[in-house]
Amino acid sequence: MLRAVISGQRHCLLKSSNVVIHRTLATTSDKYPSPYFPDEPRQPQVHSAVPGPKSLSAMKHLDQYQDTRSVFFVADFEKSKGNYIVDVDGNTLLDVFAQIASIPVGYNNPALHSLMKNPAFQTALANRAALGVNPNKDWAHQIEETFMKVAPKGLDQVFTVMCGSCANENAFKTAFMYKAAKLRGDSSFTMEELNSCMNNQAPGSPDMAILSFSQAFHGRLFGSLTATASKAIHKIDIPAFDWPKAAFPKLKYPLSKNESYNRQVEQESLATVEAIIQQSKKPIAGLIVEPIQSEGGDNHASPDFFRKLQAICKAHDVLFIVDEVQTGVGGTGTFWAHESWDLPDSPDMVTFSKKFQAAGFFLNGRLRPAQPYRLYNTWMGDPVRAFQAAAIINEIESKNLLSNVKNVGAYVQDQLSHLKELENVRGQGLFIAFDMPTTAARDKFLVNMRQNGVNIGGCGDRTVRLRPMLTFQQQHADIMLNTMDAVLQQN
Amino acid sequence: MLRAVISGQRHCLLKSSNVVIHRTLATTSDKYPSPYFPDEPRQPQVHSAVPGPKSLSAMKHLDQYQDTRSVFFVADFEKSKGNYIVDVDGNTLLDVFAQIASIPVGYNNPALHSLMKNPAFQTALANRAALGVNPNKDWAHQIEETFMKVAPKGLDQVFTVMCGSCANENAFKTAFMYKAAKLRGDSSFTMEELNSCMNNQAPGSPDMAILSFSQAFHGRLFGSLTATASKAIHKIDIPAFDWPKAAFPKLKYPLSKNESYNRQVEQESLATVEAIIQQSKKPIAGLIVEPIQSEGGDNHASPDFFRKLQAICKAHDVLFIVDEVQTGVGGTGTFWAHESWDLPDSPDMVTFSKKFQAAGFFLNGRLRPAQPYRLYNTWMGDPVRAFQAAAIINEIESKNLLSNVKNVGAYVQDQLSHLKELENVRGQGLFIAFDMPTTAARDKFLVNMRQNGVNIGGCGDRTVRLRPMLTFQQQHADIMLNTMDAVLQQN
């Protein structure tokens, strides 16, 4: 029945099933702002199961070579447009998952397509540079026009890599090198250090740690996975360093009614952080934190928490690393989520990937290792993805997308707060989440939402996370919200 | 003086300085095969110091944001062509370093440029898929036409990632998951395992190891760096797992005169490997080895060594992982270097990156984890780079480049063996190296070669490594060899 709703008779059918209609989709353009993508679909169209028979067939084909148990459906990106993803069965879904929060400015954005006519982009694509050996003549300018344009204040350096896990691990390496230099007083290496590291032994391979939080997600390689604590299935059977975890505050919602409680749990978390640092037998070189724990359940904390966290790090000479792989590039309404904390100084390092297409981290020049070849690898990033990052920054600025994110985010949060079935509605900009009573209820909701034309994802144990693109407007929000109304009634 | 040689008066000047001329550059096309790039430069042209004033200025600019102490010179990739790289000072160098062995089929290869007109390529570039969630409809076909076309026999699966270090680390993870499942008898996880891994503690985070070799290079992230033992500066101050290293055989050259000695050192290495596995207190899940230790000094071993190494791994249920990040994709004269070993069965996993542009590893289906989301990340590779990999395979096949590599490689190795200044000339195809008496002599040689129009790199303590592209023909070889003659005489 709901499938028909999606196919154009929503208003009527929802009424007939006694759903309270919060929003009426406008049929004229007077209610909604003009669309960023005039030629994108007006609404979802679902003709088959999601995944449909063609998706299932393509998944079966693919499964010969790669595990497809995690696949939602098989996409037809050629036909996808703006906020809408089209699948191989011809279904059109409003996409608020966006390739795990990695599509910033819509499918087939013309600005990204027009890059392909840029000779410098073509050159970078056909001639992949080893940027530490033979950077292209454009590279310094590219850095200026991309990374430095949005660099957190005081972070005047950038190290680019290939993915978010690599970004975090290189930030960790930077922290360890910085800490080791401080501990030895910046003198040169001893022969014992030089020799012992070749056998993975101290003192050359020191027993130091990165402190992270419970429920954190920082990646899936050996160092980043050690700092990760999202789900056991991510970590089990993989050797890990003996690095500590502090409990991340678990806030109660609505915030306005739980101020005192929340202040207390944040204070407890901060006390744990300080105790771990003070009592650790091994040096803690850095602390890494997400502005919103984005895989571990969309767990938020207050700006005051983060300011105090930075102060603790400073007091104990622990580098304060902010992982903006998922929160960065506008989804929270500021370019970097940590901008809303009003920190007295920038974090020591800020890592990025996903929506930026380019991956890496910002750092202050004082963290550059004294010797060359220590932060180094073959490609050291990808100018192709940096060109895209520059185009994305330009789209965000020229279309004023951060305002859009703030306005539509506030609208969605307000509307969701009236849905009694949803627990713990929370968000920053369009980076919004809510909880369902159980994992099973959440999983069923996700499937039903997709089946009704909204591609959506979960995180944590029972959380639904919204990760729309920055081009998500009120018209999209109303479609999503109406679908939620209907699906929740149906559940 | 030699700079003028490069500018066109080579023959005359070399004679006048009493250099023995081994090769006379042909002025007509009858001596040399027809060039793969008819419009590439005929020879190097060096007008300035390398790096020249414009490179130095660009490096100074770049150094505001990134460490440039490792930079040779700043490239003008737009003007580079085929086997020749052009720098911002207008110098044209024959490139036998090729972005640290990462350019397979020449700068600005038309096959890579023509890809940009392919709508499917454009779509993949503008719409980056999270391949574990929404693979594009082409992805299974792309895998078939790319990775599976060159997959080592019996390795029917491929897991794609973003870089060589990521490839090796995901292979390690696969080995650990496989070993852990075997040790627990494939039963499901215990609560103790599930809980303990969240705090990085055993039994959930088990104390297991990957065995690698002295002088190995497998990457620079925390797991791959633990397996790496190339240089102390790569490893020092970075925490490492307590994983063992076996001594890699150090062969004497020429091989024909040192058969008995070399057999003995290989046997000693194999005995060490077996002893480490047998005596290890922790399970050894996998052994990783490069066909040629490419960063650690171009250290070779015999096919017999590798066959016996695989047999030892099989006997002790240790997965045999071959790291073909640098050796793969044709440089040794076979698509994968390990093809020359004539193994009874393929390795358990083969990792790749660099020349393939796409990164990842091949594995056998039996190694696929029993549960989903364990080998997983946001992008799971890059279809853009897979399109390029397919074009590269097509270039290799259609131009018969493996034959070229074998023929020119044999010629270069023979010619180098007559240069009395070079020690331990060794190679497989065009993957060739030799030693200089000291690190200082080697470094001076590299600088002088670049100054005389041949861009070349080192590895290990005193080794010169040749990493030309697969399009390196005899005419290029003669230019390189004549330049070596002259530089060696000058030294």
PDB file of C-alpha atoms in Angstrom, chain B residues 2 6-7 25 30 40 49 86 98 128 133 138 158 224 237 245 250 296 329 340 358 387 400 410 418 458 463-464 490:
ATOM      1  CA  LEU B   2      78.448  16.281 -19.321  1.00  0.00           C
ATOM      2  CA  ILE B   6      73.171  15.348 -22.923  1.00  0.00           C
ATOM      3  CA  SER B   7      72.342  18.274 -25.132  1.00  0.00           C
ATOM      4  CA  LEU B  25      73.033   5.865 -30.288  1.00  0.00           C
ATOM      5  CA  ASP B  30      66.974   0.765 -38.307  1.00  0.00           C
ATOM      6  CA  GLU B  40      58.189  11.461 -27.008  1.00  0.00           C
ATOM      7  CA  ALA B  49      70.766  22.246 -12.170  1.00  0.00           C
ATOM      8  CA  VAL B  86      59.752  17.236 -17.774  1.00  0.00           C
ATOM      9  CA  ALA B  98      58.694   6.541 -12.468  1.00  0.00           C
ATOM     10  CA  ARG B 128      32.181   7.854  -5.519  1.00  0.00           C
ATOM     11  CA  VAL B 133      26.618  -0.513   0.380  1.00  0.00           C
ATOM     12  CA  ASP B 138      29.303  -2.036 -13.547  1.00  0.00           C
ATOM     13  CA  VAL B 158      39.573  -9.645  -4.626  1.00  0.00           C
ATOM     14  CA  SER B 224      52.302  -2.880   7.934  1.00  0.00           C
ATOM     15  CA  ASP B 237      59.316   6.204  17.775  1.00  0.00           C
ATOM     16  CA  LYS B 245      61.473 -11.175  11.638  1.00  0.00           C
ATOM     17  CA  LYS B 250      71.781 -12.221   1.268  1.00  0.00           C
ATOM     18  CA  GLY B 296      65.251  -2.736   1.501  1.00  0.00           C
ATOM     19  CA  VAL B 329      52.101  -5.468 -13.012  1.00  0.00           C
ATOM     20  CA  SER B 340      58.475 -17.161 -12.144  1.00  0.00           C
ATOM     21  CA  ALA B 358      44.070   0.229  -8.011  1.00  0.00           C
ATOM     22  CA  PHE B 387      39.092   1.540 -14.911  1.00  0.00           C
ATOM     23  CA  ASN B 400      53.142  -7.063 -25.838  1.00  0.00           C
ATOM     24  CA  ALA B 410      68.075  -8.976 -20.437  1.00  0.00           C
ATOM     25  CA  HIS B 418      80.287  -5.335 -17.952  1.00  0.00           C
ATOM     26  CA  GLY B 458      68.083   4.282  -4.683  1.00  0.00           C
ATOM     27  CA  THR B 463      71.798   0.222  -3.943  1.00  0.00           C
ATOM     28  CA  VAL B 464      70.698   1.866  -7.180  1.00  0.00           C
ATOM     29  CA  GLN B 490      83.381  11.294 -14.018  1.00  0.00           C
TER      30      GLN B 490
END
